[in-house]
Coordinates of C-alpha atoms in Angstrom, one line a residue:
M22 CA 0.1 0.1 0.1
K23 CA 1.3 3.3 -1.0
K24 CA 2.5 5.7 1.7
S25 CA 0.0 8.5 0.5
V26 CA -3.0 6.1 0.8
K27 CA -2.0 5.1 4.1
I28 CA -1.9 8.7 5.3
T29 CA -5.3 9.3 3.6
I30 CA -7.0 6.3 5.6
I31 CA -5.2 7.2 8.9
T32 CA -6.5 10.9 8.5
L33 CA -10.1 9.6 7.6
L34 CA -10.0 7.2 10.7
S35 CA -8.9 10.1 13.0
I36 CA -11.5 12.4 11.8
L37 CA -14.2 9.6 12.3
L38 CA -12.8 9.0 16.0
V39 CA -13.0 12.8 16.8
V40 CA -16.6 12.8 15.3
V41 CA -17.7 9.9 17.3
S42 CA -16.0 11.0 20.3
A43 CA -17.6 14.3 20.1
G44 CA -21.0 12.8 19.5
C45 CA -20.5 10.6 22.7
Y46 CA -19.5 13.5 24.8
A47 CA -22.5 15.6 23.6
A48 CA -24.8 12.6 24.6
I49 CA -23.4 12.1 27.9
S50 CA -23.1 15.8 28.6
F51 CA -26.8 16.3 27.6
Q52 CA -28.3 13.3 29.6
T53 CA -26.1 14.2 32.6
A54 CA -27.4 17.7 32.8
K55 CA -30.9 16.6 32.3
E56 CA -30.9 14.1 35.0
K57 CA -29.5 16.6 37.5
S58 CA -32.5 18.8 36.7
E59 CA -35.1 18.9 39.5
A60 CA -38.0 19.7 37.5
K61 CA -40.9 17.3 37.4
V62 CA -42.4 16.6 33.9
S63 CA -46.2 16.4 33.7
S64 CA -47.7 12.8 32.9
K65 CA -50.7 14.5 31.3
N66 CA -48.9 15.1 28.0
Q67 CA -47.2 11.5 27.3
N68 CA -49.9 10.6 24.8
F69 CA -49.5 13.7 22.8
T70 CA -49.7 13.0 19.0
G71 CA -48.1 15.9 16.7
D72 CA -49.0 16.3 13.1
E73 CA -46.2 15.0 10.6
Q74 CA -43.9 17.6 9.4
T75 CA -44.4 18.7 5.8
S76 CA -40.6 19.2 5.7
D77 CA -37.7 18.3 7.8
K78 CA -36.7 21.9 7.4
E79 CA -39.7 23.2 8.9
L80 CA -41.4 22.7 12.2
T81 CA -44.4 24.2 14.3
V82 CA -44.2 24.1 18.0
M83 CA -47.0 24.9 20.5
V84 CA -45.8 26.7 23.6
V85 CA -47.8 26.7 26.7
G86 CA -47.0 28.8 29.6
N87 CA -48.5 27.3 32.9
D88 CA -48.7 29.0 36.2
S89 CA -49.0 26.1 38.7
R90 CA -49.2 28.3 41.9
D91 CA -51.7 26.9 44.4
D92 CA -53.6 30.3 44.9
D93 CA -54.2 30.7 41.2
E94 CA -58.2 30.6 40.6
D95 CA -57.4 29.4 37.0
Q96 CA -55.0 26.6 38.1
G97 CA -54.3 24.0 35.4
R98 CA -55.4 26.6 32.7
S99 CA -52.7 27.8 30.4
D100 CA -51.8 31.2 31.3
T101 CA -49.9 31.8 27.9
L102 CA -50.3 30.3 24.5
M103 CA -48.1 30.6 21.6
V104 CA -47.3 28.8 18.4
A105 CA -43.7 29.1 17.2
H106 CA -42.7 28.3 13.6
Y107 CA -39.2 27.9 12.2
D108 CA -38.3 27.5 8.6
G109 CA -34.7 26.1 8.7
K110 CA -34.3 26.7 5.0
T111 CA -35.0 30.4 5.1
K112 CA -33.9 30.8 8.7
Q113 CA -37.2 32.7 9.3
P114 CA -38.6 32.4 12.9
K115 CA -42.2 33.2 13.4
L116 CA -44.6 33.6 16.6
I117 CA -48.2 33.4 16.8
S118 CA -49.7 34.6 20.2
I119 CA -53.1 33.7 21.2
M120 CA -55.2 35.7 23.7
R121 CA -56.2 33.4 26.6
D122 CA -59.8 34.8 26.8
S123 CA -60.4 33.8 23.1
Y124 CA -63.9 32.0 23.1
V125 CA -63.3 29.1 20.9
T126 CA -65.1 25.9 19.8
F127 CA -63.8 22.6 21.1
P128 CA -63.8 19.3 19.4
D129 CA -66.9 18.1 21.2
G130 CA -68.8 21.2 19.8
G131 CA -68.9 23.1 23.1
Q132 CA -67.3 26.5 23.6
D133 CA -65.0 28.0 26.2
K134 CA -62.1 30.3 26.6
I135 CA -59.1 28.5 24.9
N136 CA -57.1 28.6 28.0
A137 CA -59.4 26.0 29.6
A138 CA -58.1 23.5 26.9
Y139 CA -55.1 22.8 28.8
A140 CA -56.9 22.0 32.1
Y141 CA -59.4 19.9 30.2
G142 CA -57.0 17.7 28.4
G143 CA -53.4 18.9 28.4
A144 CA -51.2 19.6 25.4
Q145 CA -53.2 17.1 23.2
M146 CA -56.6 18.9 23.9
T147 CA -54.9 22.4 23.3
K148 CA -53.6 21.1 20.0
D149 CA -56.9 19.8 18.9
V150 CA -58.8 23.2 19.7
L151 CA -56.0 25.0 17.5
K152 CA -56.7 22.6 14.9
T153 CA -60.5 22.9 15.0
N154 CA -60.6 26.7 15.0
F155 CA -57.7 27.6 12.9
D156 CA -56.6 24.6 11.1
L157 CA -53.2 25.0 12.4
P158 CA -51.1 21.9 12.5
I159 CA -48.7 21.4 15.4
N160 CA -45.5 19.1 15.3
Y161 CA -44.4 19.5 18.8
Y162 CA -45.2 20.9 22.1
V163 CA -43.3 22.7 25.0
V164 CA -45.0 23.3 28.4
I165 CA -43.1 25.5 30.8
D166 CA -43.9 26.6 34.3
F167 CA -43.4 30.2 35.2
K168 CA -40.7 29.4 38.0
E169 CA -38.7 27.3 35.4
F170 CA -38.9 30.2 32.9
S171 CA -37.4 32.4 35.3
D172 CA -34.6 29.8 36.0
I173 CA -33.9 29.1 32.4
I174 CA -33.5 33.0 31.5
D175 CA -31.0 33.4 34.2
E176 CA -29.2 30.4 32.9
L177 CA -29.1 31.4 29.4
Y178 CA -28.9 35.1 29.9
P179 CA -26.7 35.6 33.0
K180 CA -26.1 39.2 32.0
G181 CA -29.7 39.7 31.7
V182 CA -32.1 40.8 28.8
T183 CA -32.2 44.4 27.6
I184 CA -35.8 45.5 27.5
D185 CA -37.3 49.1 26.6
S186 CA -40.2 49.1 29.2
E187 CA -43.2 50.8 27.7
K188 CA -44.6 51.8 31.1
D189 CA -44.1 51.6 34.9
I190 CA -45.1 48.2 36.0
N191 CA -45.7 46.4 39.4
L192 CA -46.5 42.9 39.6
D193 CA -46.0 40.3 42.4
G194 CA -43.5 42.5 44.3
V195 CA -41.6 43.5 41.2
D196 CA -41.2 47.2 40.2
I197 CA -40.2 47.9 36.5
L198 CA -39.8 51.5 35.5
K199 CA -40.5 52.8 32.1
G200 CA -37.5 53.1 29.8
K201 CA -34.6 50.8 28.6
Q202 CA -32.9 48.6 31.2
T203 CA -31.8 45.2 31.8
L204 CA -34.2 42.5 33.3
H205 CA -33.3 39.2 34.8
G206 CA -35.5 36.1 35.0
N207 CA -38.3 37.0 37.4
S208 CA -38.5 40.6 36.4
L209 CA -38.6 39.7 32.9
L210 CA -41.5 37.2 33.5
Q211 CA -43.5 39.9 35.4
Y212 CA -43.0 42.2 32.5
A213 CA -44.3 39.6 30.1
R214 CA -47.2 38.6 32.4
F215 CA -48.7 42.0 33.3
R216 CA -52.1 42.7 32.1
M217 CA -53.5 44.8 35.0
D218 CA -54.4 47.9 33.1
E219 CA -56.9 49.3 30.5
E220 CA -55.3 47.1 27.7
G221 CA -55.6 43.8 29.6
D222 CA -54.4 40.9 27.5
F223 CA -53.9 43.0 24.2
G224 CA -51.2 45.0 26.0
R225 CA -49.7 41.8 27.5
I226 CA -49.6 39.9 24.2
R227 CA -47.8 42.9 22.7
R228 CA -45.3 42.7 25.7
Q229 CA -44.7 38.9 25.3
Q230 CA -43.9 39.3 21.8
Q231 CA -41.4 42.3 22.7
V232 CA -39.9 39.8 25.2
M233 CA -39.5 37.0 22.7
D234 CA -38.2 39.4 20.1
A235 CA -35.3 40.5 22.4
L236 CA -34.5 36.8 23.4
V237 CA -34.0 36.0 19.8
E238 CA -32.2 39.2 18.9
Q239 CA -30.1 38.7 22.0
S240 CA -29.3 35.0 21.6
K241 CA -26.1 35.2 19.6
D242 CA -22.8 34.2 21.3
L243 CA -24.6 33.4 24.5
I244 CA -22.7 30.2 25.2
P245 CA -19.9 28.4 23.3
I246 CA -21.3 25.8 21.0
W247 CA -19.2 23.0 22.9
E248 CA -21.3 23.8 25.9
L249 CA -24.6 23.6 24.2
P250 CA -25.5 19.9 24.8
Q251 CA -24.9 20.5 28.6
V252 CA -27.0 23.6 28.5
A253 CA -29.7 22.1 26.5
G254 CA -29.6 19.2 28.7
K255 CA -30.4 21.6 31.8
M256 CA -33.1 23.3 29.9
V257 CA -35.0 20.1 28.6
G258 CA -34.9 18.8 32.3
K259 CA -36.9 21.9 33.3
I260 CA -39.7 21.7 30.7
D261 CA -42.3 19.4 29.4
T262 CA -41.6 18.7 25.7
N263 CA -41.6 16.0 23.1
V264 CA -39.1 18.0 20.7
P265 CA -36.4 15.5 19.9
T266 CA -32.9 16.3 21.5
S267 CA -31.0 16.4 18.2
L268 CA -33.7 18.8 16.7
L269 CA -33.4 21.0 19.6
I270 CA -29.7 21.3 19.6
D271 CA -29.8 21.9 15.9
L272 CA -32.3 24.8 16.4
A273 CA -30.3 26.2 19.3
K274 CA -27.1 26.3 17.0
D275 CA -28.8 28.6 14.4
F276 CA -30.0 31.1 17.2
L277 CA -26.8 31.0 19.0
T278 CA -24.6 31.8 16.0
G279 CA -27.2 34.6 15.0
N280 CA -27.9 32.6 11.7
V281 CA -31.6 33.6 11.7
K282 CA -33.9 36.4 10.6
P283 CA -35.6 38.8 12.8
L284 CA -38.7 37.4 14.3
K285 CA -42.1 38.0 12.8
S286 CA -45.2 38.1 15.1
L287 CA -48.9 37.7 14.8
S288 CA -51.6 38.2 17.5
V289 CA -54.8 36.4 17.5
P290 CA -57.6 37.5 17.2
V291 CA -56.4 39.9 14.3
E292 CA -57.8 43.4 14.2
G293 CA -61.4 43.7 13.3
S294 CA -62.3 40.0 14.0
W295 CA -63.4 40.0 17.6
N296 CA -66.0 41.5 20.1
F297 CA -66.1 41.4 24.0
N298 CA -69.0 39.4 25.3
D299 CA -69.6 39.3 29.3
Y300 CA -72.9 37.0 29.1
T301 CA -71.5 33.6 28.3
E302 CA -71.0 30.6 30.9
S303 CA -67.3 31.2 30.7
G304 CA -67.8 34.8 31.9
S305 CA -66.0 37.7 30.1
V306 CA -64.7 36.6 26.8
I307 CA -63.4 37.6 23.5
E308 CA -65.6 36.3 20.8
I309 CA -63.7 35.7 17.5
D310 CA -64.3 35.2 13.9
E311 CA -62.7 31.9 13.5
Q312 CA -62.6 31.8 9.8
K313 CA -60.9 35.3 9.5
N314 CA -58.4 34.4 12.0
A315 CA -57.7 31.1 10.4
D316 CA -57.1 33.0 7.0
A317 CA -54.8 35.4 8.7
I318 CA -52.9 32.6 10.2
K319 CA -52.4 30.9 7.0
D320 CA -51.3 34.0 5.2
F321 CA -48.8 34.7 8.0
M322 CA -47.2 31.3 7.8
K323 CA -47.0 31.4 4.1
D324 CA -45.1 34.9 4.3
N325 CA -41.4 34.5 4.2

């Protein structure tokens, strides 16, 4: 065997060894970090069945924010409902925020606020309601408790997140002054949760989208790529999700390297498609034009 051929074979084997070793290290780092997490994953979502991806480059993830505090009168209901879409080919992230008091049709034909779906049937019921009302396919889900959200933000953004607060806000003992400032986990959470003013959920949805936009914009170079498996393991251990580990890490790489377009957002119900109604069995609700909102969502998802 020629010397040049031997060198080539040795080089290829060395590269293969490095790749395999890196893969093993990544898997071990991820699993170790995940097992050390103390978060408890809910059993109510184990039977979730997602819609098949139309492309391995595109995915749609339902994000449920859950406030599990014992004194919450809406315990078990989703406090926040978003649908995140990412096109890995165009590198375009999108976010649909759905108001919690939207009065929607359930698969059995009854009506209730959309945030009741999670209490009735977990992630699967919430997904079914989104499909029934908006013809919106969902591939995966993420359920995150507010306490874990604060911890995750502090873990991923140790220097905080820069936000230009649109007003003075006080919620759960946290004071936030109007203007540009750096917020850490719990303060950022309260900014995104606040709705105790004349705008109610409309203002809260706008602030949530502002927070998500800041998280995407400020995600570049947060952590070295080689630390990603370990950090991903910590994060997955704190949330309830069926997003595959390999896909989660691939997505994180795009955002951490700044290889994504600016976030596009849509609020549902869209303008001119809703009315307030105080005389339902569910109390005060936002009645929506389901078809108009479904069409708006479809147009939003197609726009790249």
